[in-house]
Amino acid sequence: MAGVNIDSVHETDLMMVTKPWIAALALASISSASMSATTPDFAIIKATNKGKLILISATKLDPRHIVQLQFPDSTHGTQCCQRLKASQFKLSEEDIVASNELTDSDAFTYESRTPANWPKGPFIGMAAMGDFKLLRSQDYLIEGRAPDSSHMKATVCTSSEGIHLHATQGDRLQTHLYLWLGYDIADPTCK
């Protein structure tokens, strides 16, 4: 195969060769930008007796995001919301059985230290991850507005052996997480 003499290549030929490369680079940069602009979502949180805070999510945490956590108050109720940086969480090494029920796959599990101002003892609640507006919470509900102003909410309920989180954006089910607790629950609340 003969080499190409660069001096003999016309400008038009060079443009024909470089245009597809420029288009491919532009498409790649648009794709990576849209992948990093994730929709806010919800997660299950579990505080253990050992001072660990476990976060179960359907998606990978973006370390640039804020995680807003429900937390226990001194009367065993639920308050909203303590803010932590997602970068404070690392992938968990705990043996946790949790799944993303929409994709029939394992959920992502992360851990951090339980904040010092939380009452000691176990706690299970929810977290909002990403950019939310007007976030509010009750014991089994957390809701807010996405950056596009669509309504988002999550609820938790118990089945015979675990916790289910159902999250919606508008009327569409966005997330269904399951956390197995490892023991029977006497009065499940899921319908």
Short mmCIF file of N, CA and C in Angstrom, two decimals:
data_model
loop_
_atom_site.label_atom_id
_atom_site.label_comp_id
_atom_site.label_asym_id
_atom_site.label_seq_id
_atom_site.Cartn_x
_atom_site.Cartn_y
_atom_site.Cartn_z
N MET A 1 0.85 -1.17 0.00
CA MET A 1 0.00 0.00 0.00
C MET A 1 0.89 1.23 0.00
N ALA A 2 0.63 2.13 -0.88
CA ALA A 2 1.44 3.33 -1.03
C ALA A 2 1.06 4.33 0.04
N GLY A 3 2.06 5.06 0.52
CA GLY A 3 1.81 6.12 1.48
C GLY A 3 1.19 7.33 0.80
N VAL A 4 0.60 8.19 1.59
CA VAL A 4 -0.03 9.39 1.06
C VAL A 4 0.94 10.54 1.24
N ASN A 5 1.19 11.24 0.17
CA ASN A 5 2.03 12.43 0.23
C ASN A 5 1.15 13.58 0.68
N ILE A 6 1.40 14.07 1.86
CA ILE A 6 0.55 15.12 2.44
C ILE A 6 0.55 16.38 1.58
N ASP A 7 1.63 16.62 0.88
CA ASP A 7 1.68 17.80 0.02
C ASP A 7 0.71 17.69 -1.15
N SER A 8 0.37 16.44 -1.53
CA SER A 8 -0.52 16.29 -2.68
C SER A 8 -1.99 16.21 -2.29
N VAL A 9 -2.30 16.21 -0.98
CA VAL A 9 -3.69 16.16 -0.53
C VAL A 9 -4.29 17.56 -0.65
N HIS A 10 -5.40 17.64 -1.31
CA HIS A 10 -6.09 18.91 -1.45
C HIS A 10 -6.84 19.24 -0.17
N GLU A 11 -7.08 20.50 0.04
CA GLU A 11 -7.82 20.96 1.22
C GLU A 11 -9.20 20.32 1.28
N THR A 12 -9.86 20.15 0.16
CA THR A 12 -11.18 19.53 0.12
C THR A 12 -11.13 18.09 0.61
N ASP A 13 -10.10 17.35 0.17
CA ASP A 13 -9.95 15.96 0.62
C ASP A 13 -9.72 15.91 2.13
N LEU A 14 -8.92 16.82 2.65
CA LEU A 14 -8.64 16.87 4.08
C LEU A 14 -9.91 17.17 4.87
N MET A 15 -10.74 18.06 4.37
CA MET A 15 -12.01 18.39 5.02
C MET A 15 -12.94 17.18 5.02
N MET A 16 -12.95 16.40 3.94
CA MET A 16 -13.82 15.22 3.88
C MET A 16 -13.40 14.18 4.90
N VAL A 17 -12.11 14.10 5.19
CA VAL A 17 -11.61 13.15 6.16
C VAL A 17 -11.87 13.63 7.59
N THR A 18 -11.72 14.91 7.85
CA THR A 18 -11.85 15.41 9.22
C THR A 18 -13.28 15.68 9.66
N LYS A 19 -14.20 15.95 8.76
CA LYS A 19 -15.59 16.24 9.15
C LYS A 19 -16.22 15.10 9.95
N PRO A 20 -16.09 13.82 9.51
CA PRO A 20 -16.68 12.75 10.32
C PRO A 20 -16.09 12.67 11.73
N TRP A 21 -14.78 12.95 11.86
CA TRP A 21 -14.15 12.92 13.17
C TRP A 21 -14.67 14.03 14.06
N ILE A 22 -14.85 15.20 13.51
CA ILE A 22 -15.38 16.33 14.28
C ILE A 22 -16.81 16.03 14.73
N ALA A 23 -17.60 15.47 13.83
CA ALA A 23 -18.99 15.13 14.17
C ALA A 23 -19.02 14.07 15.27
N ALA A 24 -18.14 13.07 15.20
CA ALA A 24 -18.10 12.02 16.22
C ALA A 24 -17.69 12.59 17.58
N LEU A 25 -16.71 13.48 17.59
CA LEU A 25 -16.30 14.10 18.85
C LEU A 25 -17.40 14.96 19.45
N ALA A 26 -18.10 15.69 18.62
CA ALA A 26 -19.21 16.52 19.11
C ALA A 26 -20.31 15.65 19.71
N LEU A 27 -20.63 14.54 19.03
CA LEU A 27 -21.67 13.63 19.53
C LEU A 27 -21.24 13.00 20.85
N ALA A 28 -19.98 12.62 20.96
CA ALA A 28 -19.48 12.03 22.19
C ALA A 28 -19.56 13.02 23.34
N SER A 29 -19.22 14.28 23.10
CA SER A 29 -19.26 15.26 24.19
C SER A 29 -20.70 15.56 24.60
N ILE A 30 -21.63 15.57 23.66
CA ILE A 30 -23.04 15.78 24.01
C ILE A 30 -23.55 14.59 24.82
N SER A 31 -23.17 13.37 24.42
CA SER A 31 -23.62 12.18 25.15
C SER A 31 -23.09 12.17 26.57
N SER A 32 -21.82 12.50 26.76
CA SER A 32 -21.27 12.49 28.12
C SER A 32 -21.89 13.59 28.96
N ALA A 33 -22.20 14.73 28.38
CA ALA A 33 -22.84 15.81 29.14
C ALA A 33 -24.24 15.40 29.56
N SER A 34 -24.99 14.75 28.68
CA SER A 34 -26.35 14.35 29.04
C SER A 34 -26.34 13.21 30.04
N MET A 35 -25.31 12.35 30.02
CA MET A 35 -25.24 11.27 30.99
C MET A 35 -24.93 11.80 32.38
N SER A 36 -24.17 12.90 32.47
CA SER A 36 -23.84 13.42 33.79
C SER A 36 -24.97 14.26 34.36
N ALA A 37 -25.90 14.72 33.55
CA ALA A 37 -27.05 15.49 34.02
C ALA A 37 -28.16 14.51 34.38
N THR A 38 -28.06 13.90 35.57
CA THR A 38 -28.99 12.87 35.95
C THR A 38 -30.24 13.45 36.60
N THR A 39 -31.32 12.71 36.48
CA THR A 39 -32.56 13.08 37.13
C THR A 39 -32.43 12.82 38.62
N PRO A 40 -32.94 13.69 39.45
CA PRO A 40 -32.91 13.40 40.89
C PRO A 40 -33.65 12.09 41.18
N ASP A 41 -33.30 11.45 42.27
CA ASP A 41 -33.94 10.18 42.61
C ASP A 41 -33.97 10.03 44.12
N PHE A 42 -34.55 8.93 44.57
CA PHE A 42 -34.70 8.65 45.99
C PHE A 42 -33.98 7.35 46.33
N ALA A 43 -33.68 7.17 47.61
CA ALA A 43 -32.97 5.98 48.09
C ALA A 43 -33.50 5.60 49.47
N ILE A 44 -33.21 4.37 49.86
CA ILE A 44 -33.49 3.90 51.22
C ILE A 44 -32.24 4.16 52.05
N ILE A 45 -32.42 4.61 53.28
CA ILE A 45 -31.29 4.72 54.19
C ILE A 45 -31.55 3.87 55.43
N LYS A 46 -30.47 3.36 55.97
CA LYS A 46 -30.57 2.52 57.16
C LYS A 46 -29.40 2.86 58.07
N ALA A 47 -29.71 3.31 59.28
CA ALA A 47 -28.67 3.56 60.28
C ALA A 47 -28.58 2.31 61.15
N THR A 48 -27.35 1.84 61.38
CA THR A 48 -27.16 0.62 62.16
C THR A 48 -26.75 0.97 63.59
N ASN A 49 -26.78 -0.04 64.46
CA ASN A 49 -26.32 0.13 65.84
C ASN A 49 -24.81 0.36 65.91
N LYS A 50 -24.10 0.03 64.83
CA LYS A 50 -22.64 0.15 64.81
C LYS A 50 -22.16 1.50 64.28
N GLY A 51 -23.08 2.46 64.12
CA GLY A 51 -22.69 3.80 63.68
C GLY A 51 -22.49 3.95 62.18
N LYS A 52 -23.01 3.00 61.41
CA LYS A 52 -22.91 3.11 59.95
C LYS A 52 -24.24 3.58 59.38
N LEU A 53 -24.14 4.34 58.33
CA LEU A 53 -25.30 4.79 57.59
C LEU A 53 -25.21 4.14 56.22
N ILE A 54 -26.18 3.31 55.89
CA ILE A 54 -26.23 2.58 54.62
C ILE A 54 -27.22 3.28 53.71
N LEU A 55 -26.84 3.48 52.46
CA LEU A 55 -27.71 4.09 51.46
C LEU A 55 -27.88 3.10 50.32
N ILE A 56 -29.13 2.78 49.98
CA ILE A 56 -29.45 1.84 48.90
C ILE A 56 -30.10 2.62 47.78
N SER A 57 -29.49 2.55 46.60
CA SER A 57 -29.91 3.38 45.47
C SER A 57 -30.06 2.54 44.21
N ALA A 58 -30.94 2.98 43.31
CA ALA A 58 -31.09 2.32 42.01
C ALA A 58 -30.01 2.76 41.03
N THR A 59 -29.37 3.91 41.32
CA THR A 59 -28.36 4.46 40.42
C THR A 59 -27.08 4.75 41.19
N LYS A 60 -26.00 4.91 40.43
CA LYS A 60 -24.73 5.28 41.06
C LYS A 60 -24.83 6.70 41.60
N LEU A 61 -24.18 6.92 42.73
CA LEU A 61 -24.14 8.27 43.30
C LEU A 61 -23.20 9.15 42.49
N ASP A 62 -23.64 10.35 42.21
CA ASP A 62 -22.78 11.35 41.59
C ASP A 62 -22.12 12.12 42.72
N PRO A 63 -20.78 12.06 42.87
CA PRO A 63 -20.13 12.69 44.02
C PRO A 63 -20.33 14.21 44.09
N ARG A 64 -20.80 14.83 43.01
CA ARG A 64 -21.04 16.27 43.03
C ARG A 64 -22.40 16.62 43.63
N HIS A 65 -23.26 15.62 43.82
CA HIS A 65 -24.61 15.87 44.31
C HIS A 65 -24.68 15.96 45.83
N ILE A 66 -25.81 16.44 46.29
CA ILE A 66 -26.15 16.49 47.70
C ILE A 66 -27.16 15.38 47.96
N VAL A 67 -27.04 14.73 49.11
CA VAL A 67 -28.00 13.72 49.56
C VAL A 67 -28.71 14.32 50.76
N GLN A 68 -30.04 14.41 50.68
CA GLN A 68 -30.84 14.95 51.78
C GLN A 68 -31.54 13.78 52.46
N LEU A 69 -31.26 13.60 53.74
CA LEU A 69 -31.70 12.42 54.47
C LEU A 69 -32.79 12.72 55.47
N GLN A 70 -33.79 11.83 55.52
CA GLN A 70 -34.67 11.84 56.67
C GLN A 70 -33.81 11.39 57.85
N PHE A 71 -34.13 11.85 59.06
CA PHE A 71 -33.36 11.42 60.22
C PHE A 71 -34.29 11.27 61.42
N PRO A 72 -33.87 10.44 62.39
CA PRO A 72 -34.72 10.20 63.56
C PRO A 72 -34.62 11.37 64.53
N ASP A 73 -35.76 11.70 65.14
CA ASP A 73 -35.70 12.69 66.21
C ASP A 73 -35.74 11.95 67.55
N SER A 74 -35.64 12.68 68.64
CA SER A 74 -35.54 12.06 69.96
C SER A 74 -36.83 11.38 70.39
N THR A 75 -37.95 11.65 69.71
CA THR A 75 -39.23 11.02 70.07
C THR A 75 -39.55 9.84 69.16
N HIS A 76 -38.56 9.33 68.43
CA HIS A 76 -38.69 8.21 67.51
C HIS A 76 -39.53 8.54 66.28
N GLY A 77 -39.66 9.81 65.98
CA GLY A 77 -40.31 10.25 64.75
C GLY A 77 -39.27 10.47 63.66
N THR A 78 -39.72 11.00 62.53
CA THR A 78 -38.84 11.24 61.39
C THR A 78 -38.84 12.72 61.06
N GLN A 79 -37.66 13.27 60.89
CA GLN A 79 -37.50 14.67 60.51
C GLN A 79 -36.88 14.75 59.11
N CYS A 80 -36.99 15.92 58.49
CA CYS A 80 -36.40 16.16 57.17
C CYS A 80 -35.65 17.47 57.21
N CYS A 81 -34.66 17.61 56.63
CA CYS A 81 -33.75 16.69 55.99
C CYS A 81 -32.34 17.14 56.30
N GLN A 82 -31.48 16.23 56.63
CA GLN A 82 -30.07 16.51 56.85
C GLN A 82 -29.33 16.35 55.54
N ARG A 83 -28.51 17.32 55.23
CA ARG A 83 -27.78 17.32 53.95
C ARG A 83 -26.37 16.77 54.15
N LEU A 84 -26.00 15.82 53.29
CA LEU A 84 -24.63 15.31 53.24
C LEU A 84 -24.17 15.37 51.79
N LYS A 85 -22.89 15.50 51.60
CA LYS A 85 -22.34 15.43 50.25
C LYS A 85 -22.30 13.97 49.83
N ALA A 86 -22.64 13.69 48.59
CA ALA A 86 -22.59 12.31 48.09
C ALA A 86 -21.17 11.78 48.17
N SER A 87 -20.18 12.65 48.10
CA SER A 87 -18.78 12.23 48.18
C SER A 87 -18.42 11.67 49.56
N GLN A 88 -19.29 11.86 50.57
CA GLN A 88 -19.06 11.30 51.90
C GLN A 88 -19.40 9.81 51.95
N PHE A 89 -20.03 9.29 50.91
CA PHE A 89 -20.40 7.88 50.86
C PHE A 89 -19.39 7.11 50.01
N LYS A 90 -19.12 5.88 50.41
CA LYS A 90 -18.29 4.98 49.61
C LYS A 90 -19.07 3.69 49.40
N LEU A 91 -18.68 2.92 48.38
CA LEU A 91 -19.35 1.64 48.16
C LEU A 91 -19.25 0.80 49.42
N SER A 92 -20.34 0.16 49.79
CA SER A 92 -20.39 -0.59 51.04
C SER A 92 -19.75 -1.96 50.88
N GLU A 93 -19.11 -2.40 51.96
CA GLU A 93 -18.55 -3.74 52.02
C GLU A 93 -19.44 -4.66 52.84
N GLU A 94 -20.54 -4.12 53.35
CA GLU A 94 -21.50 -4.91 54.12
C GLU A 94 -22.19 -5.92 53.20
N ASP A 95 -22.63 -7.03 53.77
CA ASP A 95 -23.38 -8.03 53.02
C ASP A 95 -24.86 -7.65 53.11
N ILE A 96 -25.32 -6.87 52.14
CA ILE A 96 -26.67 -6.33 52.15
C ILE A 96 -27.43 -6.91 50.95
N VAL A 97 -28.63 -7.42 51.21
CA VAL A 97 -29.46 -7.93 50.13
C VAL A 97 -30.44 -6.83 49.75
N ALA A 98 -30.20 -6.21 48.60
CA ALA A 98 -31.04 -5.12 48.12
C ALA A 98 -31.12 -5.21 46.61
N SER A 99 -32.28 -4.86 46.07
CA SER A 99 -32.44 -4.97 44.62
C SER A 99 -33.20 -3.79 44.05
N ASN A 100 -32.95 -3.58 42.76
CA ASN A 100 -33.70 -2.63 41.96
C ASN A 100 -34.77 -3.46 41.27
N GLU A 101 -35.98 -3.37 41.74
CA GLU A 101 -37.06 -4.23 41.26
C GLU A 101 -37.51 -3.88 39.84
N LEU A 102 -37.26 -2.66 39.37
CA LEU A 102 -37.65 -2.30 38.00
C LEU A 102 -36.75 -2.95 36.96
N THR A 103 -35.48 -3.11 37.29
CA THR A 103 -34.54 -3.69 36.33
C THR A 103 -34.18 -5.12 36.69
N ASP A 104 -34.72 -5.63 37.80
CA ASP A 104 -34.42 -6.97 38.28
C ASP A 104 -32.91 -7.16 38.44
N SER A 105 -32.27 -6.20 39.07
CA SER A 105 -30.82 -6.25 39.28
C SER A 105 -30.50 -5.82 40.71
N ASP A 106 -29.24 -6.00 41.09
CA ASP A 106 -28.81 -5.55 42.41
C ASP A 106 -28.88 -4.04 42.48
N ALA A 107 -29.16 -3.54 43.66
CA ALA A 107 -29.12 -2.10 43.90
C ALA A 107 -27.68 -1.72 44.26
N PHE A 108 -27.38 -0.44 44.19
CA PHE A 108 -26.08 0.07 44.61
C PHE A 108 -26.16 0.33 46.12
N THR A 109 -25.18 -0.14 46.87
CA THR A 109 -25.17 0.09 48.31
C THR A 109 -23.92 0.88 48.69
N TYR A 110 -24.14 1.92 49.45
CA TYR A 110 -23.07 2.82 49.90
C TYR A 110 -23.12 2.92 51.41
N GLU A 111 -22.03 3.37 51.99
CA GLU A 111 -22.01 3.57 53.44
C GLU A 111 -21.24 4.83 53.80
N SER A 112 -21.60 5.34 54.95
CA SER A 112 -20.93 6.50 55.55
C SER A 112 -21.07 6.33 57.05
N ARG A 113 -20.52 7.24 57.81
CA ARG A 113 -20.72 7.23 59.26
C ARG A 113 -22.05 7.91 59.56
N THR A 114 -22.76 7.39 60.54
CA THR A 114 -24.00 8.03 60.97
C THR A 114 -23.64 9.40 61.56
N PRO A 115 -24.34 10.46 61.14
CA PRO A 115 -24.03 11.79 61.68
C PRO A 115 -24.09 11.80 63.21
N ALA A 116 -23.18 12.54 63.81
CA ALA A 116 -23.03 12.57 65.27
C ALA A 116 -24.28 13.07 65.99
N ASN A 117 -25.06 13.94 65.34
CA ASN A 117 -26.22 14.52 66.02
C ASN A 117 -27.46 13.62 65.97
N TRP A 118 -27.37 12.44 65.35
CA TRP A 118 -28.51 11.53 65.31
C TRP A 118 -28.61 10.75 66.61
N PRO A 119 -29.84 10.50 67.10
CA PRO A 119 -29.99 9.61 68.26
C PRO A 119 -29.43 8.23 67.93
N LYS A 120 -28.86 7.57 68.92
CA LYS A 120 -28.29 6.23 68.72
C LYS A 120 -29.40 5.23 68.49
N GLY A 121 -29.10 4.19 67.73
CA GLY A 121 -30.05 3.12 67.50
C GLY A 121 -30.37 2.97 66.03
N PRO A 122 -31.05 1.88 65.70
CA PRO A 122 -31.38 1.63 64.30
C PRO A 122 -32.45 2.59 63.79
N PHE A 123 -32.41 2.84 62.49
CA PHE A 123 -33.38 3.73 61.85
C PHE A 123 -33.43 3.38 60.37
N ILE A 124 -34.62 3.38 59.80
CA ILE A 124 -34.78 3.21 58.35
C ILE A 124 -35.63 4.37 57.85
N GLY A 125 -35.17 5.00 56.80
CA GLY A 125 -35.88 6.13 56.21
C GLY A 125 -35.54 6.26 54.74
N MET A 126 -35.69 7.47 54.22
CA MET A 126 -35.46 7.73 52.80
C MET A 126 -34.50 8.89 52.63
N ALA A 127 -33.95 8.97 51.43
CA ALA A 127 -33.06 10.06 51.08
C ALA A 127 -33.44 10.56 49.69
N ALA A 128 -33.22 11.84 49.46
CA ALA A 128 -33.40 12.45 48.14
C ALA A 128 -32.01 12.78 47.62
N MET A 129 -31.71 12.32 46.41
CA MET A 129 -30.37 12.51 45.83
C MET A 129 -30.47 13.41 44.62
N GLY A 130 -29.62 14.42 44.55
CA GLY A 130 -29.61 15.31 43.39
C GLY A 130 -30.29 16.63 43.69
N ASP A 131 -30.61 17.33 42.62
CA ASP A 131 -31.18 18.68 42.73
C ASP A 131 -32.69 18.62 42.91
N PHE A 132 -33.14 18.94 44.09
CA PHE A 132 -34.56 19.00 44.39
C PHE A 132 -34.92 20.42 44.83
N LYS A 133 -36.14 20.83 44.51
CA LYS A 133 -36.69 22.08 45.00
C LYS A 133 -37.83 21.75 45.95
N LEU A 134 -38.03 22.55 46.96
CA LEU A 134 -39.17 22.44 47.86
C LEU A 134 -39.34 21.05 48.44
N LEU A 135 -38.28 20.47 48.95
CA LEU A 135 -38.33 19.12 49.51
C LEU A 135 -39.03 19.15 50.85
N ARG A 136 -39.95 18.20 51.05
CA ARG A 136 -40.62 18.06 52.34
C ARG A 136 -40.82 16.59 52.63
N SER A 137 -41.09 16.27 53.89
CA SER A 137 -41.13 14.87 54.29
C SER A 137 -42.11 14.65 55.42
N GLN A 138 -42.67 13.45 55.45
CA GLN A 138 -43.42 12.92 56.58
C GLN A 138 -42.82 11.54 56.84
N ASP A 139 -43.35 10.80 57.81
CA ASP A 139 -42.75 9.52 58.17
C ASP A 139 -42.52 8.59 56.98
N TYR A 140 -43.52 8.36 56.15
CA TYR A 140 -43.42 7.38 55.07
C TYR A 140 -43.48 8.01 53.69
N LEU A 141 -43.20 9.31 53.61
CA LEU A 141 -43.30 10.05 52.36
C LEU A 141 -42.21 11.12 52.32
N ILE A 142 -41.61 11.27 51.15
CA ILE A 142 -40.70 12.38 50.90
C ILE A 142 -40.99 12.85 49.48
N GLU A 143 -41.10 14.17 49.30
CA GLU A 143 -41.47 14.67 47.98
C GLU A 143 -40.85 16.04 47.73
N GLY A 144 -40.77 16.36 46.44
CA GLY A 144 -40.22 17.64 46.04
C GLY A 144 -40.41 17.85 44.55
N ARG A 145 -39.74 18.85 44.03
CA ARG A 145 -39.81 19.17 42.61
C ARG A 145 -38.45 18.95 41.98
N ALA A 146 -38.45 18.33 40.78
CA ALA A 146 -37.23 18.16 40.00
C ALA A 146 -36.88 19.51 39.38
N PRO A 147 -35.67 19.66 38.83
CA PRO A 147 -35.30 20.92 38.19
C PRO A 147 -36.26 21.36 37.08
N ASP A 148 -36.94 20.39 36.42
CA ASP A 148 -37.90 20.75 35.38
C ASP A 148 -39.28 21.06 35.97
N SER A 149 -39.38 21.15 37.31
CA SER A 149 -40.59 21.45 38.07
C SER A 149 -41.60 20.30 38.14
N SER A 150 -41.26 19.12 37.62
CA SER A 150 -42.17 17.98 37.76
C SER A 150 -42.17 17.50 39.21
N HIS A 151 -43.32 17.02 39.66
CA HIS A 151 -43.49 16.54 41.02
C HIS A 151 -42.87 15.15 41.15
N MET A 152 -42.07 14.96 42.19
CA MET A 152 -41.45 13.67 42.47
C MET A 152 -41.74 13.31 43.92
N LYS A 153 -42.03 12.02 44.14
CA LYS A 153 -42.26 11.59 45.52
C LYS A 153 -41.84 10.14 45.69
N ALA A 154 -41.56 9.79 46.93
CA ALA A 154 -41.22 8.42 47.28
C ALA A 154 -41.95 8.04 48.56
N THR A 155 -42.33 6.79 48.63
CA THR A 155 -42.96 6.24 49.83
C THR A 155 -42.25 4.93 50.18
N VAL A 156 -42.30 4.57 51.45
CA VAL A 156 -41.79 3.27 51.87
C VAL A 156 -42.90 2.50 52.56
N CYS A 157 -42.81 1.18 52.42
CA CYS A 157 -43.74 0.28 53.11
C CYS A 157 -42.99 -1.01 53.39
N THR A 158 -43.57 -1.84 54.26
CA THR A 158 -42.94 -3.10 54.61
C THR A 158 -43.71 -4.26 54.00
N SER A 159 -42.97 -5.27 53.55
CA SER A 159 -43.56 -6.53 53.13
C SER A 159 -43.29 -7.53 54.25
N SER A 160 -43.46 -8.81 54.00
CA SER A 160 -43.29 -9.79 55.08
C SER A 160 -41.85 -9.90 55.57
N GLU A 161 -40.84 -9.49 54.74
CA GLU A 161 -39.45 -9.61 55.18
C GLU A 161 -38.57 -8.42 54.83
N GLY A 162 -39.17 -7.34 54.30
CA GLY A 162 -38.30 -6.25 53.89
C GLY A 162 -39.01 -4.93 53.69
N ILE A 163 -38.23 -3.97 53.19
CA ILE A 163 -38.69 -2.60 52.95
C ILE A 163 -38.75 -2.37 51.44
N HIS A 164 -39.82 -1.74 50.99
CA HIS A 164 -39.97 -1.36 49.58
C HIS A 164 -40.03 0.17 49.50
N LEU A 165 -39.30 0.73 48.56
CA LEU A 165 -39.40 2.15 48.25
C LEU A 165 -39.96 2.26 46.84
N HIS A 166 -41.02 3.04 46.68
CA HIS A 166 -41.61 3.33 45.37
C HIS A 166 -41.48 4.82 45.12
N ALA A 167 -40.83 5.19 44.03
CA ALA A 167 -40.64 6.61 43.70
C ALA A 167 -41.26 6.90 42.35
N THR A 168 -41.97 8.03 42.27
CA THR A 168 -42.61 8.43 41.02
C THR A 168 -42.15 9.82 40.61
N GLN A 169 -42.16 10.04 39.31
CA GLN A 169 -41.98 11.39 38.76
C GLN A 169 -43.23 11.64 37.94
N GLY A 170 -44.04 12.60 38.39
CA GLY A 170 -45.37 12.76 37.81
C GLY A 170 -46.17 11.51 38.15
N ASP A 171 -46.75 10.87 37.14
CA ASP A 171 -47.51 9.63 37.35
C ASP A 171 -46.70 8.37 37.02
N ARG A 172 -45.44 8.54 36.64
CA ARG A 172 -44.63 7.41 36.17
C ARG A 172 -43.77 6.85 37.31
N LEU A 173 -43.84 5.51 37.50
CA LEU A 173 -42.97 4.86 38.48
C LEU A 173 -41.54 4.95 37.98
N GLN A 174 -40.68 5.58 38.76
CA GLN A 174 -39.28 5.79 38.37
C GLN A 174 -38.35 4.80 39.05
N THR A 175 -38.65 4.46 40.31
CA THR A 175 -37.77 3.61 41.10
C THR A 175 -38.59 2.69 41.99
N HIS A 176 -38.16 1.43 42.08
CA HIS A 176 -38.72 0.49 43.05
C HIS A 176 -37.53 -0.27 43.64
N LEU A 177 -37.20 0.05 44.89
CA LEU A 177 -36.10 -0.60 45.58
C LEU A 177 -36.64 -1.55 46.64
N TYR A 178 -35.88 -2.61 46.90
CA TYR A 178 -36.23 -3.56 47.95
C TYR A 178 -35.01 -3.80 48.81
N LEU A 179 -35.19 -3.73 50.13
CA LEU A 179 -34.15 -4.03 51.10
C LEU A 179 -34.65 -5.17 51.98
N TRP A 180 -33.97 -6.32 51.92
CA TRP A 180 -34.31 -7.47 52.74
C TRP A 180 -33.78 -7.24 54.15
N LEU A 181 -34.64 -7.41 55.16
CA LEU A 181 -34.23 -7.16 56.54
C LEU A 181 -33.72 -8.41 57.24
N GLY A 182 -34.09 -9.59 56.74
CA GLY A 182 -33.59 -10.82 57.35
C GLY A 182 -34.43 -11.34 58.50
N TYR A 183 -35.59 -10.77 58.70
CA TYR A 183 -36.50 -11.28 59.72
C TYR A 183 -37.93 -11.01 59.27
N ASP A 184 -38.89 -11.74 59.86
CA ASP A 184 -40.30 -11.59 59.50
C ASP A 184 -40.88 -10.32 60.12
N ILE A 185 -41.73 -9.66 59.36
CA ILE A 185 -42.44 -8.48 59.84
C ILE A 185 -43.88 -8.88 60.12
N ALA A 186 -44.33 -8.64 61.35
CA ALA A 186 -45.64 -9.12 61.80
C ALA A 186 -46.79 -8.46 61.03
N ASP A 187 -46.75 -7.16 60.83
CA ASP A 187 -47.85 -6.45 60.18
C ASP A 187 -47.34 -5.67 58.97
N PRO A 188 -47.17 -6.34 57.82
CA PRO A 188 -46.70 -5.63 56.63
C PRO A 188 -47.65 -4.50 56.25
N THR A 189 -47.09 -3.41 55.69
CA THR A 189 -47.90 -2.25 55.33
C THR A 189 -48.06 -2.08 53.83
N CYS A 190 -47.32 -2.83 53.01
CA CYS A 190 -47.45 -2.70 51.56
C CYS A 190 -48.80 -3.25 51.10
N LYS A 191 -49.41 -2.56 50.15
CA LYS A 191 -50.70 -3.02 49.62
C LYS A 191 -50.48 -3.89 48.40
#
